[in-house]
PDB file of C-alpha atoms and ligand atoms in Angstrom:
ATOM      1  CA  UNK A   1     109.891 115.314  95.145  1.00  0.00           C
ATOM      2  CA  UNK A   2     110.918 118.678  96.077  1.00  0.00           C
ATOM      3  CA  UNK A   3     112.571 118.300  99.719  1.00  0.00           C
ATOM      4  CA  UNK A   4     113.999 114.941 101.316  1.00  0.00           C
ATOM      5  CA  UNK A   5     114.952 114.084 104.947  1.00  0.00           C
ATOM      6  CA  UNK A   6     117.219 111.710 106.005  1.00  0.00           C
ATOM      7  CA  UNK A   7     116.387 110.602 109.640  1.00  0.00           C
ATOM      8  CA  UNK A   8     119.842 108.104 110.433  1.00  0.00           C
ATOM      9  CA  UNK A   9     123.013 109.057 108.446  1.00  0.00           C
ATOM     10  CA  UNK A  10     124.258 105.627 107.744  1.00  0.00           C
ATOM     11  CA  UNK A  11     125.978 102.857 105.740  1.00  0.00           C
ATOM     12  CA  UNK A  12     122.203 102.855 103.383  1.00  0.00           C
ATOM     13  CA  UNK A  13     121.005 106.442 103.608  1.00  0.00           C
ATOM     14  CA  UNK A  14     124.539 107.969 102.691  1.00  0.00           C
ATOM     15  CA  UNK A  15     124.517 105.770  99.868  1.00  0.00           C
ATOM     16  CA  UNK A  16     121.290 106.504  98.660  1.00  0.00           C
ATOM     17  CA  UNK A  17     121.927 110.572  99.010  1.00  0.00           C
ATOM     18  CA  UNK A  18     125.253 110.058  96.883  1.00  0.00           C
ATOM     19  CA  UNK A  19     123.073 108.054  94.162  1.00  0.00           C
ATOM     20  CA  UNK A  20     120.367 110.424  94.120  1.00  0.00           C
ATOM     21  CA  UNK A  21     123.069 113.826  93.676  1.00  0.00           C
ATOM     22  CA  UNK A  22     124.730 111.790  90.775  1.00  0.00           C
ATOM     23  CA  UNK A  23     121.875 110.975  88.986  1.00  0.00           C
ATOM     24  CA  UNK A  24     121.117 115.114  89.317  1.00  0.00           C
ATOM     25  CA  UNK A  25     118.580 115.340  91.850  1.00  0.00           C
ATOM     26  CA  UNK A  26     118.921 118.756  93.072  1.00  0.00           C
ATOM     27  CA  UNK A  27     115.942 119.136  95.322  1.00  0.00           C
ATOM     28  CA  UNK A  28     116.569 119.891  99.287  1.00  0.00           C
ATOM     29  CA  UNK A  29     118.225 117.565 101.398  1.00  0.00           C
ATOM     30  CA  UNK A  30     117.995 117.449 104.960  1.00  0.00           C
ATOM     31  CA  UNK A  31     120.037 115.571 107.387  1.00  0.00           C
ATOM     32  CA  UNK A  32     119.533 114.468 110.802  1.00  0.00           C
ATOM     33  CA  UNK A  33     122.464 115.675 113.069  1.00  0.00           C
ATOM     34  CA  UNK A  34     123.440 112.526 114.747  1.00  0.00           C
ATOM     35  CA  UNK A  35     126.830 110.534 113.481  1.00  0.00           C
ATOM     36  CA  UNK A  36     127.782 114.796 113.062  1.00  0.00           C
ATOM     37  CA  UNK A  37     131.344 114.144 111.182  1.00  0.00           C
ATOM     38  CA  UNK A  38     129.690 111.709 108.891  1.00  0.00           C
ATOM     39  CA  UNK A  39     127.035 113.727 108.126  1.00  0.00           C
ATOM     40  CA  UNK A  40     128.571 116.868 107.625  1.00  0.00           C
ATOM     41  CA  UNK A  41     131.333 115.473 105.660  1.00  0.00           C
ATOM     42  CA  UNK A  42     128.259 113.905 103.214  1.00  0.00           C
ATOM     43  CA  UNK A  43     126.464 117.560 103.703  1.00  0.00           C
ATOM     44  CA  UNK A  44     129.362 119.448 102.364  1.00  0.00           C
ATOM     45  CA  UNK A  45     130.234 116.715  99.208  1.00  0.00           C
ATOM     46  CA  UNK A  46     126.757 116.377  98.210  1.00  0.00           C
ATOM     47  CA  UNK A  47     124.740 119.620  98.986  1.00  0.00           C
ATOM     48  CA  UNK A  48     123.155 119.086 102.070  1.00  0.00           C
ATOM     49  CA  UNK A  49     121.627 120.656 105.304  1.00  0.00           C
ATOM     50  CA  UNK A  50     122.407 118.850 108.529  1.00  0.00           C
ATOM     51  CA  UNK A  51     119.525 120.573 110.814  1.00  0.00           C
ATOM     52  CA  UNK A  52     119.940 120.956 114.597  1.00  0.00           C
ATOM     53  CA  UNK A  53     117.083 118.355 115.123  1.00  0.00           C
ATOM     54  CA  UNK A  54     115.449 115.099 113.817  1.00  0.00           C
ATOM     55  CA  UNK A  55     112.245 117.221 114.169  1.00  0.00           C
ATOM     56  CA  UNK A  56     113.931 120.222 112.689  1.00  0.00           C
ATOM     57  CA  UNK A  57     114.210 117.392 109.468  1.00  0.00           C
ATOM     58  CA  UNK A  58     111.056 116.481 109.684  1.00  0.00           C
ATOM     59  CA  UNK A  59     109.582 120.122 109.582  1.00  0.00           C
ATOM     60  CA  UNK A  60     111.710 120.957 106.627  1.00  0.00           C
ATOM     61  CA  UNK A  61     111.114 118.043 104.474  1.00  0.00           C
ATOM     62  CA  UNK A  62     108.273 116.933 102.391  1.00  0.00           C
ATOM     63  CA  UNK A  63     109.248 113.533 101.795  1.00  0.00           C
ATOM     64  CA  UNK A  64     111.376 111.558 104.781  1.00  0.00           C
ATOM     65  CA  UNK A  65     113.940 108.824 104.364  1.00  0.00           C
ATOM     66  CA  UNK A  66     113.841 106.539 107.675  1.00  0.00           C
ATOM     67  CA  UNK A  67     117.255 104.554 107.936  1.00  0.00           C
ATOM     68  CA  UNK A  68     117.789 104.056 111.547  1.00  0.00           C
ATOM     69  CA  UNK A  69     118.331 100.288 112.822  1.00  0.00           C
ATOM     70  CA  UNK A  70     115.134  98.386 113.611  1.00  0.00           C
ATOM     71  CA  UNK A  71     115.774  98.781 117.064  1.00  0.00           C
ATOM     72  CA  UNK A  72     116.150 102.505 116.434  1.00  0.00           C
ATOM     73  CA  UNK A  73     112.931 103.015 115.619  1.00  0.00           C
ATOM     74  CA  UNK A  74     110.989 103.541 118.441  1.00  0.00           C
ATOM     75  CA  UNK A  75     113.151 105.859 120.310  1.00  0.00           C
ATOM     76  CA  UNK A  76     113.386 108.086 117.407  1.00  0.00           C
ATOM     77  CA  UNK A  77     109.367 108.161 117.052  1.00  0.00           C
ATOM     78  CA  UNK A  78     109.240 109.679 120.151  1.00  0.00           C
ATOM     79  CA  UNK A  79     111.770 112.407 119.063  1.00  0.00           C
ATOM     80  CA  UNK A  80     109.713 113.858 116.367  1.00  0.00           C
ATOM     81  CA  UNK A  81     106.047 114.714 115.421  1.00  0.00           C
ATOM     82  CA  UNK A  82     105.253 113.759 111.667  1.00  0.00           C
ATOM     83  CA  UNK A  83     101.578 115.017 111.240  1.00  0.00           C
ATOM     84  CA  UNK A  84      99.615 114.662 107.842  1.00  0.00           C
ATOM     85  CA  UNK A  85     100.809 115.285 104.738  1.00  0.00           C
ATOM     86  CA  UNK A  86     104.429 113.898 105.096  1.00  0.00           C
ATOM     87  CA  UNK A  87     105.662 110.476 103.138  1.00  0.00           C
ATOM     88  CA  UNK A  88     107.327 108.405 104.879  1.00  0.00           C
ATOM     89  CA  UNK A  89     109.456 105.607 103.095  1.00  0.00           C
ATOM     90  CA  UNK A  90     111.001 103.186 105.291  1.00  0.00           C
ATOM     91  CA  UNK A  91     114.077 101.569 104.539  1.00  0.00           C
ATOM     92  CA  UNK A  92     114.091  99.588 107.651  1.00  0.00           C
ATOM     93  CA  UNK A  93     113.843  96.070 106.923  1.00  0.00           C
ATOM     94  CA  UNK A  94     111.189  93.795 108.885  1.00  0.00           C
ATOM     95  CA  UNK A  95     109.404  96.569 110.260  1.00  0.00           C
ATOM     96  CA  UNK A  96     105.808  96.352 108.744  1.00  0.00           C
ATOM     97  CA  UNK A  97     103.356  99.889 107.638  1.00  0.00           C
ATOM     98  CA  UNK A  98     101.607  99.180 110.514  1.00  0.00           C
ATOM     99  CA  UNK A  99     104.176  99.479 113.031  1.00  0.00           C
ATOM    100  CA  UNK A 100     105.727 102.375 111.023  1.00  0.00           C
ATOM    101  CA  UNK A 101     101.651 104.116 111.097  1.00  0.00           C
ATOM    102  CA  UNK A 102     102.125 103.188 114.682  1.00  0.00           C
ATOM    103  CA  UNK A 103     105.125 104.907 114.874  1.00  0.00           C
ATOM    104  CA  UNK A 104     104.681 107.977 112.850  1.00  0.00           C
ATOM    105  CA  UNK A 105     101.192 109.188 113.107  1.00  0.00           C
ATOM    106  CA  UNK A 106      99.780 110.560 109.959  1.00  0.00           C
ATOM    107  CA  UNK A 107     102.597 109.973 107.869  1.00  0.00           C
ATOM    108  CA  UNK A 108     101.733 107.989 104.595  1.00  0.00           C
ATOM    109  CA  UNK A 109     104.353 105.053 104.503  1.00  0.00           C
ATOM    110  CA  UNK A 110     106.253 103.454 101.589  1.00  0.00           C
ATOM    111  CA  UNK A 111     108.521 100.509 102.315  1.00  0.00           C
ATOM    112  CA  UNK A 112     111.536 100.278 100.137  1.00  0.00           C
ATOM    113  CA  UNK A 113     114.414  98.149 100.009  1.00  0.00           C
ATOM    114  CA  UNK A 114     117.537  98.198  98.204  1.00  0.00           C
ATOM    115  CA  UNK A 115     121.144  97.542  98.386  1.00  0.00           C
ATOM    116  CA  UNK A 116     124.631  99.776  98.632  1.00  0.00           C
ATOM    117  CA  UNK A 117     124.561  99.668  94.646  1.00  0.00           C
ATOM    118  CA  UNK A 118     122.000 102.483  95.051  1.00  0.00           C
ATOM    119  CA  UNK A 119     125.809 104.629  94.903  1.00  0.00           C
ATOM    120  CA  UNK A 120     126.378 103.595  91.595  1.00  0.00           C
ATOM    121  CA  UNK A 121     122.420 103.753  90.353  1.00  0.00           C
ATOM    122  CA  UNK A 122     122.388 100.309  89.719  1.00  0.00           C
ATOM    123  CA  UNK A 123     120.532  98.877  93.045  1.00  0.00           C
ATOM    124  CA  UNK A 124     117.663  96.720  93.300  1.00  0.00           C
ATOM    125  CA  UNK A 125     114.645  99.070  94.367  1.00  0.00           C
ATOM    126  CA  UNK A 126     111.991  97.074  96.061  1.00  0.00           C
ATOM    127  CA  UNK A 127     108.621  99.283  96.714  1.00  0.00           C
ATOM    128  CA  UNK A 128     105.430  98.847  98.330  1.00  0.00           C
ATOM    129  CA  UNK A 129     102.838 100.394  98.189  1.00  0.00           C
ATOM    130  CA  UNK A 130     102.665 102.115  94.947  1.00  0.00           C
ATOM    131  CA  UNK A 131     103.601 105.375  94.723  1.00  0.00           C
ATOM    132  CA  UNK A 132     104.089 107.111  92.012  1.00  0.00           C
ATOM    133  CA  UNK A 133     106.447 110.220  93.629  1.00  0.00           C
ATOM    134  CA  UNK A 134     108.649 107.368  95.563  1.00  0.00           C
ATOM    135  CA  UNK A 135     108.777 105.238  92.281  1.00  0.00           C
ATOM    136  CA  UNK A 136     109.082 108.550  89.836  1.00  0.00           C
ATOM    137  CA  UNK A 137     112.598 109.573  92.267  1.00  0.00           C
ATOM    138  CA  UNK A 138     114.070 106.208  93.305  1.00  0.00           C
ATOM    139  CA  UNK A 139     114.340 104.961  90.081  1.00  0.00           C
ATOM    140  CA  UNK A 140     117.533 106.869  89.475  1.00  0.00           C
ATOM    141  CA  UNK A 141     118.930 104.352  91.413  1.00  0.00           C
ATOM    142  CA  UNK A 142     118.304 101.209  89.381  1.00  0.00           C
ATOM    143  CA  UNK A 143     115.711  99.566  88.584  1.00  0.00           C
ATOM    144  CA  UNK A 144     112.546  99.487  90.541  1.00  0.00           C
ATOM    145  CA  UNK A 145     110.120  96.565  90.881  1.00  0.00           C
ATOM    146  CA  UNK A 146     106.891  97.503  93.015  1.00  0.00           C
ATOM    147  CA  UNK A 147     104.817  94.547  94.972  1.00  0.00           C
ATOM    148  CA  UNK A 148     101.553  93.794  95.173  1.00  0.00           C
ATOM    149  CA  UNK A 149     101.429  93.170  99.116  1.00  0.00           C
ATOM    150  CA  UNK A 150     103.586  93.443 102.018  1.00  0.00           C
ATOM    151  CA  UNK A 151     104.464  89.922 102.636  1.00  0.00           C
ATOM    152  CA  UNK A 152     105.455  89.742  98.770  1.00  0.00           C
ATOM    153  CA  UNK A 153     108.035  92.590 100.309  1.00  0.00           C
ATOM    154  CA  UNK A 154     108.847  90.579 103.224  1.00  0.00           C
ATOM    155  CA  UNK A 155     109.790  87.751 100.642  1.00  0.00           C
ATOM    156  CA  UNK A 156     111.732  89.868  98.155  1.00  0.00           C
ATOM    157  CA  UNK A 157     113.839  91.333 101.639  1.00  0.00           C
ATOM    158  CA  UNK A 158     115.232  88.027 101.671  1.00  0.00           C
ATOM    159  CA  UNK A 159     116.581  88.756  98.147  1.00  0.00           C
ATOM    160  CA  UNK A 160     118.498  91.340  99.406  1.00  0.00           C
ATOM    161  CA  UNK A 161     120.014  89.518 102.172  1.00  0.00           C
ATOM    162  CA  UNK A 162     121.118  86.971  98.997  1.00  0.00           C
ATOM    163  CA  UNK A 163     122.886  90.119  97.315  1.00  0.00           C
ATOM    164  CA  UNK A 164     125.069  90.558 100.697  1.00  0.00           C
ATOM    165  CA  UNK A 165     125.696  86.346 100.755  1.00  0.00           C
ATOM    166  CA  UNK A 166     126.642  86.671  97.046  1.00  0.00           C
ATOM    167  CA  UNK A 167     130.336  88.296  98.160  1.00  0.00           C
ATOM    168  CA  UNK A 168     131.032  85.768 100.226  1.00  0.00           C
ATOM    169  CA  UNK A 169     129.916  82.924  97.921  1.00  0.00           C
ATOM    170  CA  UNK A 170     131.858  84.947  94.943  1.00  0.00           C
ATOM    171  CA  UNK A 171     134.617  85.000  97.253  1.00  0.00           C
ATOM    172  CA  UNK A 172     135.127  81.559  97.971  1.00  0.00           C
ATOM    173  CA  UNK A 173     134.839  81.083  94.191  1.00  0.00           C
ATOM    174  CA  UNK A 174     138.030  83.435  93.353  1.00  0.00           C
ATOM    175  CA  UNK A 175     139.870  81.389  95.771  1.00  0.00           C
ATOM    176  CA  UNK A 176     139.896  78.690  93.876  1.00  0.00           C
ATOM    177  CA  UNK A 177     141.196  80.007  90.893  1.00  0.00           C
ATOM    178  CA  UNK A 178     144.227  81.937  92.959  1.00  0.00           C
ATOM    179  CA  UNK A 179     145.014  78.460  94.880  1.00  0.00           C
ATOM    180  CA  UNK A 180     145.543  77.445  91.108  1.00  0.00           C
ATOM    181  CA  UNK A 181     148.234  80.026  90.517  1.00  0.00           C
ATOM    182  CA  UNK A 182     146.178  82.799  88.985  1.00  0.00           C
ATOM    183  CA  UNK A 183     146.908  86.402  89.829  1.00  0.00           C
ATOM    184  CA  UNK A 184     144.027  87.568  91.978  1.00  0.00           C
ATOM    185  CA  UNK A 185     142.928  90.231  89.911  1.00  0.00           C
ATOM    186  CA  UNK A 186     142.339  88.221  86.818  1.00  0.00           C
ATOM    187  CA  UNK A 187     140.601  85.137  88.669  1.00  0.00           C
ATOM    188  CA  UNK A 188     138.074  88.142  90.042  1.00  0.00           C
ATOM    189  CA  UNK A 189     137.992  89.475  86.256  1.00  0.00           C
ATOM    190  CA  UNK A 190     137.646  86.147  84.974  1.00  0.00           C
ATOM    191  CA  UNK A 191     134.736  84.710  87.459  1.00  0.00           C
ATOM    192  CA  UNK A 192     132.777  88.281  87.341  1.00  0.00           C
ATOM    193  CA  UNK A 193     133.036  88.016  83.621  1.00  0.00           C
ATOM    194  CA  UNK A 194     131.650  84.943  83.569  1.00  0.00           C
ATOM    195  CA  UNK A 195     128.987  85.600  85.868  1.00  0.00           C
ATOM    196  CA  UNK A 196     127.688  88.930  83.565  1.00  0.00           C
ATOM    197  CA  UNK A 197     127.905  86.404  80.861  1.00  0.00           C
ATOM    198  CA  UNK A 198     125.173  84.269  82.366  1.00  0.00           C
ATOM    199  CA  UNK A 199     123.154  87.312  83.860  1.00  0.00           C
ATOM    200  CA  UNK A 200     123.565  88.533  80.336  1.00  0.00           C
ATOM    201  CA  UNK A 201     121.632  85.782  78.714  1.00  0.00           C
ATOM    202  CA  UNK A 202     119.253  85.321  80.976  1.00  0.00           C
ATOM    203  CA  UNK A 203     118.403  88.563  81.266  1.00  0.00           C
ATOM    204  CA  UNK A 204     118.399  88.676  76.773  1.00  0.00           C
ATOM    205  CA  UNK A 205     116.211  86.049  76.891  1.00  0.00           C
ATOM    206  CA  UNK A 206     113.361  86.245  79.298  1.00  0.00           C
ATOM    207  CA  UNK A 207     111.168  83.263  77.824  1.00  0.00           C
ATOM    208  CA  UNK A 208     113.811  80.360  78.147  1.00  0.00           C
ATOM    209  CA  UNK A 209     112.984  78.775  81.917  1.00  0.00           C
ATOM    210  CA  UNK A 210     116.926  79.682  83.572  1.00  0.00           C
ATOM    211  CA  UNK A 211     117.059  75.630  83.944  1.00  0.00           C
ATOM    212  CA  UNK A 212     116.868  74.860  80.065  1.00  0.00           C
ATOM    213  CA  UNK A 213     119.227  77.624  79.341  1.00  0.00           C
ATOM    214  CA  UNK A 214     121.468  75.566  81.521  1.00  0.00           C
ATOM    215  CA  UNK A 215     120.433  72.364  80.295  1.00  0.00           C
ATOM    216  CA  UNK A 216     121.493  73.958  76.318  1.00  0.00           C
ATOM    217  CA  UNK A 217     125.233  74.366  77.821  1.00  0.00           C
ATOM    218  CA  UNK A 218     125.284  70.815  79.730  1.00  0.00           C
ATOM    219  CA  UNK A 219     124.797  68.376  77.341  1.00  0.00           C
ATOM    220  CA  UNK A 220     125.732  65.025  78.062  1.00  0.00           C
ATOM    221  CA  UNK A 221     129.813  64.725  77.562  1.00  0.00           C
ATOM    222  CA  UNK A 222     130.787  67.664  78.228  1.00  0.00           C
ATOM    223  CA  UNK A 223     132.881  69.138  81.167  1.00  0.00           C
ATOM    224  CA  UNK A 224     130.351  71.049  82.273  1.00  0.00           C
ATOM    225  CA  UNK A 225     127.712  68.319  82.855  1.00  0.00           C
ATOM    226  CA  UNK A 226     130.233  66.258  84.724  1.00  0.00           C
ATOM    227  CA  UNK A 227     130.426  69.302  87.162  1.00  0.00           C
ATOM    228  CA  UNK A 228     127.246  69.603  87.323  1.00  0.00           C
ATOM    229  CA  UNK A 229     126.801  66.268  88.218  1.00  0.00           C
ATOM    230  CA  UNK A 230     128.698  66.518  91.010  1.00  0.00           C
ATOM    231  CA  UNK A 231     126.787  69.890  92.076  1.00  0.00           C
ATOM    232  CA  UNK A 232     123.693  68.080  91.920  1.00  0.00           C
ATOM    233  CA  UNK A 233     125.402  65.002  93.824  1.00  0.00           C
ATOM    234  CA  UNK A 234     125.428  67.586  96.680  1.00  0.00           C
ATOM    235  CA  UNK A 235     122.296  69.238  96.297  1.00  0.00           C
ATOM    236  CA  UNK A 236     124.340  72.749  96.132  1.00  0.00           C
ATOM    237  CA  UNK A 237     121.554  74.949  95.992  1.00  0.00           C
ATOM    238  CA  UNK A 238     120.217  73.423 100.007  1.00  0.00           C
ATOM    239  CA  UNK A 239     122.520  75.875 101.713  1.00  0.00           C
ATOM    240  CA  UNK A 240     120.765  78.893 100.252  1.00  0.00           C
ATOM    241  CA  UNK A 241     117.162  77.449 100.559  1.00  0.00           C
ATOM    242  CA  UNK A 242     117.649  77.089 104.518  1.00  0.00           C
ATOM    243  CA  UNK A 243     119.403  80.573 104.585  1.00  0.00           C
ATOM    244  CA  UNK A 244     115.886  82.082 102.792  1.00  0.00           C
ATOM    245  CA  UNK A 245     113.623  79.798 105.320  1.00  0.00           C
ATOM    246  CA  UNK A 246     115.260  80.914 108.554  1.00  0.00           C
ATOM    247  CA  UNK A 247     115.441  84.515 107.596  1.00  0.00           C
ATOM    248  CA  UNK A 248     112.003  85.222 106.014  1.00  0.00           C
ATOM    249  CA  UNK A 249     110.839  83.108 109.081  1.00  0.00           C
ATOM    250  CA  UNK A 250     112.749  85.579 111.233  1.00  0.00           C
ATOM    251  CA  UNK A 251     111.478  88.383 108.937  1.00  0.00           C
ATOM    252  CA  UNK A 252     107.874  87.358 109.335  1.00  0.00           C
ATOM    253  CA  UNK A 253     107.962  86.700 112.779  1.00  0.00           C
ATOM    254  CA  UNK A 254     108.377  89.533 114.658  1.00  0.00           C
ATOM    255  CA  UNK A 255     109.429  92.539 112.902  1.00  0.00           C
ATOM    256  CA  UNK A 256     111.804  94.535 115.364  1.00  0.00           C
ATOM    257  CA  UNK A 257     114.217  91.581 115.568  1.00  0.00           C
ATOM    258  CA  UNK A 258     117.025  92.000 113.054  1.00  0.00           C
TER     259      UNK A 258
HETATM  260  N1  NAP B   1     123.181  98.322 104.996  1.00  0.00           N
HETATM  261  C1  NAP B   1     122.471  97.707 104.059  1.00  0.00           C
HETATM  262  O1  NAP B   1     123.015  97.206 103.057  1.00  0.00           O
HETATM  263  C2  NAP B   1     120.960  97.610 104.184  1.00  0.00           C
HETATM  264  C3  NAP B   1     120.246  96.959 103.161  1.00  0.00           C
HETATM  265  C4  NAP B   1     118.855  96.917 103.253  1.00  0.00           C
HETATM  266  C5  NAP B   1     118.207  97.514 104.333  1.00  0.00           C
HETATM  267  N2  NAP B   1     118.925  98.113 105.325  1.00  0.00           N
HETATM  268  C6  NAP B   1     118.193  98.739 106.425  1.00  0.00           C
HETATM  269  O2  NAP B   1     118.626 100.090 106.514  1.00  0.00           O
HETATM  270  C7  NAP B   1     118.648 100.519 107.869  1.00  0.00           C
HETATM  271  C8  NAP B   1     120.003 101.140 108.150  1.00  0.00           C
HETATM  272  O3  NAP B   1     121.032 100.184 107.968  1.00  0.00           O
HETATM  273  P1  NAP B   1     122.540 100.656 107.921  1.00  0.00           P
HETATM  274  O4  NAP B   1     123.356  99.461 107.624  1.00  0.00           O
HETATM  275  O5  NAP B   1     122.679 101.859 107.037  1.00  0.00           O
HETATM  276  O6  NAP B   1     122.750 101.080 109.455  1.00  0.00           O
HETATM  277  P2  NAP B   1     123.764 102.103 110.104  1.00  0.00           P
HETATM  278  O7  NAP B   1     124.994 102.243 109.239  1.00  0.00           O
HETATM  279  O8  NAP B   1     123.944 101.690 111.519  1.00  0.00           O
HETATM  280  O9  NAP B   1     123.002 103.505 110.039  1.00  0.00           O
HETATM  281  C9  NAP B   1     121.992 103.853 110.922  1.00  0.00           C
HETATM  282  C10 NAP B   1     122.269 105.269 111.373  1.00  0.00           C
HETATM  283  O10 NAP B   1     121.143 105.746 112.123  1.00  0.00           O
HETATM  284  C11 NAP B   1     121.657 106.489 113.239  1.00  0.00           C
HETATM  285  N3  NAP B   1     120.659 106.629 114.277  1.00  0.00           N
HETATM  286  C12 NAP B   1     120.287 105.760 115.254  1.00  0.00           C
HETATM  287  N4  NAP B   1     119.340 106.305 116.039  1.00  0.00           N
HETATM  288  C13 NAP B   1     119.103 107.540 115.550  1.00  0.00           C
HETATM  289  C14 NAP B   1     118.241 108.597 115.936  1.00  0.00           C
HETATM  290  N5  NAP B   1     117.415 108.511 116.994  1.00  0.00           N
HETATM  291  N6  NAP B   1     118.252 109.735 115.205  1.00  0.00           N
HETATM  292  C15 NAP B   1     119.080 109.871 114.138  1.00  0.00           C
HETATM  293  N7  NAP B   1     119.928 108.905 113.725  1.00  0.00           N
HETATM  294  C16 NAP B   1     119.935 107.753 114.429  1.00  0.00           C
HETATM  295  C17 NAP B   1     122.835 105.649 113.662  1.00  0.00           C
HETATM  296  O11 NAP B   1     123.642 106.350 114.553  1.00  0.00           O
HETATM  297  P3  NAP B   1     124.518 105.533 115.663  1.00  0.00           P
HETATM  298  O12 NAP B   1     125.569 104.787 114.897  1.00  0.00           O
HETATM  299  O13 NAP B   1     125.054 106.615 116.512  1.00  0.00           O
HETATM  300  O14 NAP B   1     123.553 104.625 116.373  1.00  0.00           O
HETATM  301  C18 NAP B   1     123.481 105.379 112.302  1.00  0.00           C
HETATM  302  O15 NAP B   1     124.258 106.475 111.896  1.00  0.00           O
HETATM  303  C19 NAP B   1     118.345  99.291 108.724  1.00  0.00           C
HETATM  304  O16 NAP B   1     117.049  99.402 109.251  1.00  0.00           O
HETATM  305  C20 NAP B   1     118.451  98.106 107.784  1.00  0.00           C
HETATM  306  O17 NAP B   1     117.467  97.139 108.075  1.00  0.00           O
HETATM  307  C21 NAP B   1     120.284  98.182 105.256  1.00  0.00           C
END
């Protein structure tokens, strides 16, 4: 990928630039002009262009980066002029390659989705369709995992809505152990240790189902099947399953609500 445009200077897109600079990517990188402080400040610490236009990005770039808002979309569309040859990869999530096409005539679209981590190169990168440029550049940022249809991406968007929940949930978690006297730092240490410990494992050992890796820790009599016990009691795991329903339902259902 030789020359990349950013079209919305955002939370996503600025963290996706500063991942891509770190991991040496020295190719072009044109930003749209609106949010100017933000995007000058991220032009001058990472080497890049804020144009005078969204269609001045367009016309400068090969490949473009949309990160607008869903309800963004449209209104920028009507800004610029795409024409053939141009690759579009959308990070906007809910908005389907037909509404993008729509959007951006002529513009060959890639949907991707990943998460703030893409600063550090360790994000989730979610692609569809296949393409071998898009996959060949993103995957400086982590570890890419491309889909075999679009409403396997719809499904997988959901995922990353889990990755925002997960702070909360963590959260909660380290309260507990600071209500029982322990410094703040070290409860955090001690339950994101623990945590790598488990994603460690199952990550080692990709044949054991995740349940029966479980099942090898909580035997009967110990302190951690009693707790589980209780989990179970409560059917923890609910909570999440109705958080997935209602948002891939929202996800599926009309595409420019988010
Ligand atoms: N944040 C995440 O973790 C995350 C994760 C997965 C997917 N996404 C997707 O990524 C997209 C961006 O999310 P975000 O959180 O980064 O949003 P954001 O911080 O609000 O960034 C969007 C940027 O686009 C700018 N913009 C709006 N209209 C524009 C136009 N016509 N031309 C140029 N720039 C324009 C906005 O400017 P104004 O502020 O002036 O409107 C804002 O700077 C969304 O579609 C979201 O679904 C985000």
């Amino acid at each position: 990928m030789q020359s990349l445009g950013v079209l919305g200077v955002g939370e996503l897109t600025e963290k996706v630039v500063k991942g891509l600079r770190n991991s040496g990517y020295a190719g072009q990188i044109n930003l749209s002009p609106r949010n100017q402080q933000r995007a000058l400040a991220l032009g001058s610490q990472y080497g890049c262009e804020v144009m005078v236009s969204n269609q001045a990005v367009v016309d400068r770039s090969e490949v473009l980066m949309l990160g607008v808002r869903p309800d963004a979309v449209e209104r920028l569309s009507e800004e610029v002029a795409m024409g053939p040859g141009k690759t579009l990869i959308s990070l906007v999530a809910g908005m389907q390659i037909a509404e993008l096409s729509r959007c951006f005539h002529g513009a060959s679209v890639v949907r991707v989705m990943l998460s703030c981590a893409a600063e550090i190169n360790r994000t989730t990168v979610v692609i569809y369709p296949a393409n071998a440029a898009v996959q060949q550049c993103l995957s400086a940022l982590g570890t890419v995992i491309v889909l075999a249809d679009e409403s396997a991406f719809e499904t997988a968007t959901v995922a990353a809505c889990m990755n925002g929940w997960f702070y909360f949930w963590l959260h909660e978690l380290q309260q507990w152990f600071v209500d029982q006297g322990l410094p703040e730092g070290q409860a955090r240490k001690l339950l994101l240790s623990n945590l790598e410990d488990c994603l460690s494992s199952a990550k080692h050992d990709l044949k054991t189902p995740l349940a029966s890796m479980g099942s090898a820790i909580a035997t009967p009599g110990t302190f951690t099947a009693k707790g589980l016990e209780m989990l179970e009691k409560q059917n923890f795991s609910a909570p999440w399953t109705h958080a997935f329903d209602a948002v891939l339902k929202d996800l599926t259902a009309d595409s420019k609500q988010r």
